[in-house]
mmCIF file of C-alpha atoms in Angstrom:
data_model
loop_
_atom_site.group_PDB
_atom_site.id
_atom_site.type_symbol
_atom_site.label_atom_id
_atom_site.label_comp_id
_atom_site.label_asym_id
_atom_site.label_seq_id
_atom_site.Cartn_x
_atom_site.Cartn_y
_atom_site.Cartn_z
ATOM 1 C CA UNK W 36 7.046 34.951 28.445
ATOM 2 C CA UNK W 37 8.662 33.536 31.570
ATOM 3 C CA UNK W 38 5.403 33.704 33.559
ATOM 4 C CA UNK W 39 3.384 32.266 30.689
ATOM 5 C CA UNK W 40 5.795 29.333 30.391
ATOM 6 C CA UNK W 41 5.537 28.678 34.116
ATOM 7 C CA UNK W 42 1.755 28.628 34.072
ATOM 8 C CA UNK W 43 1.574 26.455 30.982
ATOM 9 C CA UNK W 44 3.957 23.919 32.474
ATOM 10 C CA UNK W 45 2.141 23.980 35.794
ATOM 11 C CA UNK W 46 -1.380 23.256 34.643
ATOM 12 C CA UNK W 47 -2.490 19.682 35.055
ATOM 13 C CA UNK W 48 -4.400 19.339 31.806
ATOM 14 C CA UNK W 49 -5.951 21.364 29.015
ATOM 15 C CA UNK W 50 -4.529 24.201 27.007
ATOM 16 C CA UNK W 51 -4.519 27.945 26.808
ATOM 17 C CA UNK W 52 -6.111 29.373 23.686
ATOM 18 C CA UNK W 53 -7.190 32.911 24.339
ATOM 19 C CA UNK W 54 -8.450 32.084 27.829
ATOM 20 C CA UNK W 55 -7.551 29.956 30.848
ATOM 21 C CA UNK W 56 -9.794 27.146 32.043
ATOM 22 C CA UNK W 57 -10.544 25.969 35.538
ATOM 23 C CA UNK W 58 -9.743 22.296 35.870
ATOM 24 C CA UNK W 59 -11.213 19.439 37.809
ATOM 25 C CA UNK W 60 -9.951 18.805 41.313
ATOM 26 C CA UNK W 61 -6.587 17.051 41.144
ATOM 27 C CA UNK W 62 -7.748 14.643 43.835
ATOM 28 C CA UNK W 63 -11.112 13.851 42.265
ATOM 29 C CA UNK W 64 -10.447 10.133 42.656
ATOM 30 C CA UNK W 65 -9.645 10.257 46.356
ATOM 31 C CA UNK W 66 -12.156 9.451 49.111
ATOM 32 C CA UNK W 67 -11.889 12.950 50.653
ATOM 33 C CA UNK W 68 -12.855 14.862 47.539
ATOM 34 C CA UNK W 69 -16.420 15.457 46.482
ATOM 35 C CA UNK W 70 -15.676 18.095 43.869
ATOM 36 C CA UNK W 71 -16.798 17.800 40.272
ATOM 37 C CA UNK W 72 -16.206 20.735 37.995
ATOM 38 C CA UNK W 73 -17.032 21.660 34.451
ATOM 39 C CA UNK W 74 -14.491 23.947 32.786
ATOM 40 C CA UNK W 75 -15.452 27.590 32.785
ATOM 41 C CA UNK W 76 -13.411 30.128 30.813
ATOM 42 C CA UNK W 77 -11.985 33.090 32.653
ATOM 43 C CA UNK W 78 -10.121 36.160 31.505
ATOM 44 C CA UNK W 79 -6.787 35.907 29.714
ATOM 45 C CA UNK W 80 -3.578 35.970 31.703
ATOM 46 C CA UNK W 81 -2.158 39.501 31.798
ATOM 47 C CA UNK W 82 1.155 39.861 30.001
ATOM 48 C CA UNK W 83 2.398 42.775 32.121
ATOM 49 C CA UNK W 84 3.973 42.670 35.553
ATOM 50 C CA UNK W 85 1.468 42.991 38.417
ATOM 51 C CA UNK W 86 1.417 46.049 40.626
ATOM 52 C CA UNK W 87 1.790 43.833 43.649
ATOM 53 C CA UNK W 88 2.000 40.123 44.482
ATOM 54 C CA UNK W 89 1.185 38.377 47.773
ATOM 55 C CA UNK W 90 0.324 34.898 49.093
ATOM 56 C CA UNK W 91 -1.950 33.463 51.776
ATOM 57 C CA UNK W 92 -2.101 30.258 53.789
ATOM 58 C CA UNK W 93 -3.538 29.165 57.114
ATOM 59 C CA UNK W 94 -3.571 26.472 59.783
ATOM 60 C CA UNK W 95 0.133 26.077 59.251
ATOM 61 C CA UNK W 96 1.718 25.630 62.672
ATOM 62 C CA UNK W 97 2.059 21.870 63.039
ATOM 63 C CA UNK W 98 5.799 21.444 62.533
ATOM 64 C CA UNK W 99 4.967 18.249 60.658
ATOM 65 C CA UNK W 100 5.843 17.077 57.108
ATOM 66 C CA UNK W 101 2.718 18.579 55.558
ATOM 67 C CA UNK W 102 3.676 22.064 56.696
ATOM 68 C CA UNK W 103 7.226 21.677 55.464
ATOM 69 C CA UNK W 104 6.039 20.401 52.076
ATOM 70 C CA UNK W 105 3.843 23.479 51.610
ATOM 71 C CA UNK W 106 6.633 25.748 52.855
ATOM 72 C CA UNK W 107 9.070 24.249 50.356
ATOM 73 C CA UNK W 108 6.603 24.771 47.501
ATOM 74 C CA UNK W 109 6.035 28.328 48.665
ATOM 75 C CA UNK W 110 9.778 28.938 48.670
ATOM 76 C CA UNK W 111 10.113 27.544 45.129
ATOM 77 C CA UNK W 112 7.304 29.807 43.986
ATOM 78 C CA UNK W 113 9.029 32.818 45.563
ATOM 79 C CA UNK W 114 12.250 32.026 43.733
ATOM 80 C CA UNK W 115 10.477 32.352 40.396
ATOM 81 C CA UNK W 116 7.816 34.901 41.332
ATOM 82 C CA UNK W 117 9.124 37.081 44.174
ATOM 83 C CA UNK W 118 6.635 38.433 46.695
ATOM 84 C CA UNK W 119 7.194 40.365 49.899
ATOM 85 C CA UNK W 120 3.968 39.666 51.810
ATOM 86 C CA UNK W 121 2.476 36.440 53.182
ATOM 87 C CA UNK W 122 -0.824 36.401 55.080
ATOM 88 C CA UNK W 123 -1.193 33.802 57.852
ATOM 89 C CA UNK W 124 -4.895 33.374 58.550
ATOM 90 C CA UNK W 125 -4.618 31.877 62.005
ATOM 91 C CA UNK W 126 -3.766 28.700 63.906
ATOM 92 C CA UNK W 127 -0.150 29.698 63.588
ATOM 93 C CA UNK W 128 0.977 27.375 66.393
ATOM 94 C CA UNK W 129 -0.581 23.994 67.155
ATOM 95 C CA UNK W 130 -1.916 22.579 69.329
ATOM 96 C CA UNK W 131 -2.286 25.333 71.918
ATOM 97 C CA UNK W 132 -0.507 28.435 70.655
ATOM 98 C CA UNK W 133 2.691 27.682 72.578
ATOM 99 C CA UNK W 134 5.216 30.368 71.641
ATOM 100 C CA UNK W 135 8.098 28.045 72.598
ATOM 101 C CA UNK W 136 7.321 26.067 69.410
ATOM 102 C CA UNK W 137 7.884 29.101 67.197
ATOM 103 C CA UNK W 138 11.181 27.860 65.767
ATOM 104 C CA UNK W 139 9.871 24.531 64.474
ATOM 105 C CA UNK W 140 6.497 25.827 63.262
ATOM 106 C CA UNK W 141 7.531 29.191 61.785
ATOM 107 C CA UNK W 142 11.174 30.214 61.809
ATOM 108 C CA UNK W 143 12.540 26.968 60.421
ATOM 109 C CA UNK W 144 10.001 26.131 57.659
ATOM 110 C CA UNK W 145 9.958 29.702 56.341
ATOM 111 C CA UNK W 146 13.635 30.462 56.988
ATOM 112 C CA UNK W 147 14.534 31.185 53.360
ATOM 113 C CA UNK W 148 11.518 33.444 52.909
ATOM 114 C CA UNK W 149 12.276 35.346 56.110
ATOM 115 C CA UNK W 150 15.889 35.780 55.019
ATOM 116 C CA UNK W 151 14.552 37.176 51.732
ATOM 117 C CA UNK W 152 12.629 39.849 53.688
ATOM 118 C CA UNK W 153 9.185 38.358 53.133
ATOM 119 C CA UNK W 154 6.912 39.933 55.737
ATOM 120 C CA UNK W 155 4.361 37.662 57.395
ATOM 121 C CA UNK W 156 1.168 39.280 58.662
ATOM 122 C CA UNK W 157 -0.801 36.978 60.951
ATOM 123 C CA UNK W 158 -4.098 36.899 62.745
ATOM 124 C CA UNK W 159 -5.199 34.746 65.685
ATOM 125 C CA UNK W 160 -6.951 31.403 65.298
ATOM 126 C CA UNK W 161 -8.858 29.384 67.872
ATOM 127 C CA UNK W 162 -5.800 27.237 68.705
ATOM 128 C CA UNK W 163 -3.651 30.348 69.118
ATOM 129 C CA UNK W 164 -5.751 31.762 71.947
ATOM 130 C CA UNK W 165 -5.515 28.639 74.095
ATOM 131 C CA UNK W 166 -2.344 29.971 75.716
ATOM 132 C CA UNK W 167 -2.621 33.394 77.376
ATOM 133 C CA UNK W 168 -5.366 34.309 74.924
ATOM 134 C CA UNK W 169 -2.780 34.649 72.169
ATOM 135 C CA UNK W 170 -0.980 37.572 73.782
ATOM 136 C CA UNK W 171 2.480 36.035 73.329
ATOM 137 C CA UNK W 172 1.857 35.733 69.604
ATOM 138 C CA UNK W 173 0.660 39.331 69.465
ATOM 139 C CA UNK W 174 4.031 40.451 70.810
ATOM 140 C CA UNK W 175 6.099 38.128 68.591
ATOM 141 C CA UNK W 176 7.834 40.363 65.983
ATOM 142 C CA UNK W 177 7.718 37.785 63.182
ATOM 143 C CA UNK W 178 3.913 37.833 63.042
ATOM 144 C CA UNK W 179 3.726 41.636 62.707
ATOM 145 C CA UNK W 180 0.392 41.878 64.497
ATOM 146 C CA UNK W 181 -0.423 45.400 65.645
ATOM 147 C CA UNK W 182 -3.246 44.136 67.809
ATOM 148 C CA UNK W 183 -6.008 41.552 67.919
ATOM 149 C CA UNK W 184 -7.359 43.311 64.849
ATOM 150 C CA UNK W 185 -5.412 45.783 62.761
ATOM 151 C CA UNK W 186 -4.922 47.270 59.326
ATOM 152 C CA UNK W 187 -2.076 48.023 56.959
ATOM 153 C CA UNK W 188 -1.728 49.337 53.437
ATOM 154 C CA UNK W 189 0.466 48.060 50.666
ATOM 155 C CA UNK W 190 -0.486 49.981 47.571
ATOM 156 C CA UNK W 191 -2.869 49.437 45.965
ATOM 157 C CA UNK W 192 -4.339 47.112 48.609
ATOM 158 C CA UNK W 193 -5.841 47.971 51.971
ATOM 159 C CA UNK W 194 -5.593 44.899 54.247
ATOM 160 C CA UNK W 195 -7.688 44.452 57.376
ATOM 161 C CA UNK W 196 -6.966 41.625 59.828
ATOM 162 C CA UNK W 197 -9.767 40.489 62.130
ATOM 163 C CA UNK W 198 -10.016 38.551 65.365
ATOM 164 C CA UNK W 199 -12.841 36.154 64.536
ATOM 165 C CA UNK W 200 -12.632 34.148 67.746
ATOM 166 C CA UNK W 201 -15.700 33.762 69.935
ATOM 167 C CA UNK W 202 -14.162 35.799 72.762
ATOM 168 C CA UNK W 203 -13.357 38.775 70.515
ATOM 169 C CA UNK W 204 -14.700 42.224 71.368
ATOM 170 C CA UNK W 205 -17.104 42.145 68.462
ATOM 171 C CA UNK W 206 -18.946 45.383 69.167
ATOM 172 C CA UNK W 207 -15.761 47.445 69.213
ATOM 173 C CA UNK W 208 -14.182 45.524 66.357
ATOM 174 C CA UNK W 209 -17.141 45.932 64.014
ATOM 175 C CA UNK W 210 -17.305 49.645 64.738
ATOM 176 C CA UNK W 211 -13.595 49.880 63.950
ATOM 177 C CA UNK W 212 -13.974 47.805 60.777
ATOM 178 C CA UNK W 213 -16.764 49.953 59.379
ATOM 179 C CA UNK W 214 -14.849 53.130 60.118
ATOM 180 C CA UNK W 215 -11.707 51.775 58.427
ATOM 181 C CA UNK W 216 -13.659 50.701 55.349
ATOM 182 C CA UNK W 217 -15.603 53.966 55.203
ATOM 183 C CA UNK W 218 -12.400 56.019 55.253
ATOM 184 C CA UNK W 219 -10.430 53.824 52.877
ATOM 185 C CA UNK W 220 -9.541 55.229 49.477
ATOM 186 C CA UNK W 221 -7.720 52.064 48.351
ATOM 187 C CA UNK W 222 -8.902 50.564 45.052
ATOM 188 C CA UNK W 223 -8.570 47.063 46.584
ATOM 189 C CA UNK W 224 -9.870 46.001 50.007
ATOM 190 C CA UNK W 225 -8.867 42.595 51.399
ATOM 191 C CA UNK W 226 -10.087 41.357 54.785
ATOM 192 C CA UNK W 227 -8.643 38.259 56.448
ATOM 193 C CA UNK W 228 -9.506 36.343 59.601
ATOM 194 C CA UNK W 229 -9.305 32.783 60.823
ATOM 195 C CA UNK W 230 -12.910 31.652 60.646
ATOM 196 C CA UNK W 231 -14.841 31.227 57.399
ATOM 197 C CA UNK W 232 -17.918 33.196 56.525
ATOM 198 C CA UNK W 233 -18.970 30.574 53.981
ATOM 199 C CA UNK W 234 -17.484 27.067 53.968
ATOM 200 C CA UNK W 235 -18.254 23.565 52.694
ATOM 201 C CA UNK W 236 -15.631 22.047 54.974
ATOM 202 C CA UNK W 237 -15.881 20.169 58.264
ATOM 203 C CA UNK W 238 -16.553 23.257 60.395
ATOM 204 C CA UNK W 239 -18.778 24.934 57.839
ATOM 205 C CA UNK W 240 -19.838 28.552 57.583
ATOM 206 C CA UNK W 241 -20.568 30.955 60.395
ATOM 207 C CA UNK W 242 -24.010 32.540 60.611
ATOM 208 C CA UNK W 243 -22.775 35.250 62.965
ATOM 209 C CA UNK W 244 -20.086 36.290 60.488
ATOM 210 C CA UNK W 245 -22.565 36.211 57.603
ATOM 211 C CA UNK W 246 -24.842 38.569 59.511
ATOM 212 C CA UNK W 247 -22.133 40.922 60.778
ATOM 213 C CA UNK W 248 -19.563 41.027 57.968
ATOM 214 C CA UNK W 249 -21.298 40.541 54.634
ATOM 215 C CA UNK W 250 -23.390 43.743 54.820
ATOM 216 C CA UNK W 251 -20.211 45.752 55.455
ATOM 217 C CA UNK W 252 -18.363 43.998 52.636
ATOM 218 C CA UNK W 253 -21.179 44.793 50.231
ATOM 219 C CA UNK W 254 -21.582 48.388 51.394
ATOM 220 C CA UNK W 255 -17.893 49.268 51.161
ATOM 221 C CA UNK W 256 -16.819 47.119 48.215
ATOM 222 C CA UNK W 257 -14.579 44.516 49.853
ATOM 223 C CA UNK W 258 -13.438 42.321 46.967
ATOM 224 C CA UNK W 259 -11.849 39.462 48.919
ATOM 225 C CA UNK W 260 -12.135 37.712 52.292
ATOM 226 C CA UNK W 261 -9.431 35.153 53.185
ATOM 227 C CA UNK W 262 -9.694 32.618 56.021
ATOM 228 C CA UNK W 263 -8.547 29.274 57.349
ATOM 229 C CA UNK W 264 -10.040 27.027 60.069
ATOM 230 C CA UNK W 265 -11.324 24.434 57.618
ATOM 231 C CA UNK W 266 -8.296 22.479 56.408
ATOM 232 C CA UNK W 267 -9.000 22.690 52.708
ATOM 233 C CA UNK W 268 -8.987 25.058 49.770
ATOM 234 C CA UNK W 269 -12.292 26.550 48.679
ATOM 235 C CA UNK W 270 -13.085 29.514 46.451
ATOM 236 C CA UNK W 271 -16.572 30.927 46.235
ATOM 237 C CA UNK W 272 -18.159 32.646 43.303
ATOM 238 C CA UNK W 273 -18.583 36.372 43.741
ATOM 239 C CA UNK W 274 -21.273 36.991 46.368
ATOM 240 C CA UNK W 275 -22.465 40.592 46.206
ATOM 241 C CA UNK W 276 -19.044 41.543 44.876
ATOM 242 C CA UNK W 277 -16.951 39.587 47.410
ATOM 243 C CA UNK W 278 -15.003 36.382 46.819
ATOM 244 C CA UNK W 279 -14.596 34.160 49.897
ATOM 245 C CA UNK W 280 -11.444 32.048 49.906
ATOM 246 C CA UNK W 281 -10.490 29.346 52.394
ATOM 247 C CA UNK W 282 -6.794 28.445 52.338
ATOM 248 C CA UNK W 283 -6.582 26.291 55.447
ATOM 249 C CA UNK W 284 -4.626 23.411 53.911
ATOM 250 C CA UNK W 285 -1.254 24.917 54.762
ATOM 251 C CA UNK W 286 -0.125 21.898 56.788
ATOM 252 C CA UNK W 287 -2.911 19.297 56.944
ATOM 253 C CA UNK W 288 -6.095 18.548 55.072
ATOM 254 C CA UNK W 289 -9.647 17.387 55.648
ATOM 255 C CA UNK W 290 -12.798 16.468 53.778
ATOM 256 C CA UNK W 291 -14.557 19.233 51.841
ATOM 257 C CA UNK W 292 -17.782 19.206 49.822
ATOM 258 C CA UNK W 293 -19.405 21.754 47.547
ATOM 259 C CA UNK W 294 -22.159 24.290 48.087
ATOM 260 C CA UNK W 295 -24.297 26.200 45.627
ATOM 261 C CA UNK W 296 -21.908 29.142 45.828
ATOM 262 C CA UNK W 297 -18.691 27.058 45.505
ATOM 263 C CA UNK W 298 -16.544 27.584 42.424
ATOM 264 C CA UNK W 299 -13.767 25.187 43.462
ATOM 265 C CA UNK W 300 -12.995 23.029 46.491
ATOM 266 C CA UNK W 301 -10.355 20.438 47.313
ATOM 267 C CA UNK W 302 -8.627 19.055 50.429
ATOM 268 C CA UNK W 303 -5.245 19.338 48.709
ATOM 269 C CA UNK W 304 -2.283 20.738 50.675
ATOM 270 C CA UNK W 305 -1.743 24.141 49.124
ATOM 271 C CA UNK W 306 -1.323 27.892 49.322
ATOM 272 C CA UNK W 307 -2.956 30.740 47.406
ATOM 273 C CA UNK W 308 -1.234 33.414 45.341
ATOM 274 C CA UNK W 309 -2.546 36.784 44.246
ATOM 275 C CA UNK W 310 -1.344 39.113 41.502
ATOM 276 C CA UNK W 311 -2.864 42.560 41.746
ATOM 277 C CA UNK W 312 -3.475 44.753 38.711
ATOM 278 C CA UNK W 313 -5.396 48.004 38.423
ATOM 279 C CA UNK W 314 -8.535 46.354 37.064
ATOM 280 C CA UNK W 315 -8.296 42.753 38.289
ATOM 281 C CA UNK W 316 -6.692 40.334 40.713
ATOM 282 C CA UNK W 317 -5.430 36.951 39.524
ATOM 283 C CA UNK W 318 -5.962 34.200 42.112
ATOM 284 C CA UNK W 319 -4.102 30.909 41.811
ATOM 285 C CA UNK W 320 -4.022 27.878 44.095
ATOM 286 C CA UNK W 321 -0.787 25.888 44.082
ATOM 287 C CA UNK W 322 -0.094 22.471 45.575
ATOM 288 C CA UNK W 323 3.062 20.951 47.025
ATOM 289 C CA UNK W 324 4.287 19.988 43.544
ATOM 290 C CA UNK W 325 3.914 23.616 42.412
ATOM 291 C CA UNK W 326 0.991 22.724 40.164
ATOM 292 C CA UNK W 327 -1.695 25.346 39.607
ATOM 293 C CA UNK W 328 -4.989 23.534 40.227
ATOM 294 C CA UNK W 329 -7.337 26.525 40.370
ATOM 295 C CA UNK W 330 -7.211 30.044 39.057
ATOM 296 C CA UNK W 331 -9.658 32.850 38.603
ATOM 297 C CA UNK W 332 -10.013 36.575 38.105
ATOM 298 C CA UNK W 333 -11.497 38.921 40.702
ATOM 299 C CA UNK W 334 -12.558 42.098 38.901
ATOM 300 C CA UNK W 335 -12.077 45.473 40.530
ATOM 301 C CA UNK W 336 -15.662 46.579 41.045
ATOM 302 C CA UNK W 337 -14.517 50.073 42.012
ATOM 303 C CA UNK W 338 -13.471 50.713 38.397
ATOM 304 C CA UNK W 339 -16.424 51.693 36.244
ATOM 305 C CA UNK W 340 -16.827 50.801 32.587
#
């Protein structure tokens, strides 16, 4: 009941009668938003506790008010819905990956979460590699990076972090990625990197990533890819079984449009939350006022029937 009350009070408009509806972009009247949505029903909110809960955000490391506003909302969410994992999808330190800024762009805004033993798992963005190719961030304990690309398991999810920068060792990394996915017995597979595969934002999608990653995602049943780089929130429809989610509005925002595969897009400062169940994953996007402005279900395609 506590979770249901939170969601009901958080939604901007509409009601819950058997199913939850996606709502129009909260900033539909602002110049930066081009999103128009018609409500589409999705599955009912589960009434049981999830197996696992985590969050994701990206392009956070500005040290400016936008970052702190998102961090405060994230902390309020944690107080009501505890999680122990936060994915940082790159550009952890602006403007040039300077590790000497780590206190103001990481340790201070997320102090309460770090004191509550929330583990941040980061990957490198294009701004991060401007100083010593990101090596100082790789060795920083708070980012928990085991390398430029790495993997970890938190049952029932297998996470794989990628280095999507242009100077990455793509041949070796792709070989590693396919081997990790081939050997994985996890019911959920989540890949995250800084650059988008598909995006309606300022930077747009990446043809190289479409060609190199999407066949592997389809072949090995990756349900979710998380990225930043474009400073907006965008959730795709399922493309060959994979949902592509941009959560790059963790500190600043930019214009975003829609594409034929877009389910929801907005420039709103925000973070994404995920509740993992055996048969589905609940995705919610939350703004700095702790309002849920988008939510959806990702089904577990590995479960038959």
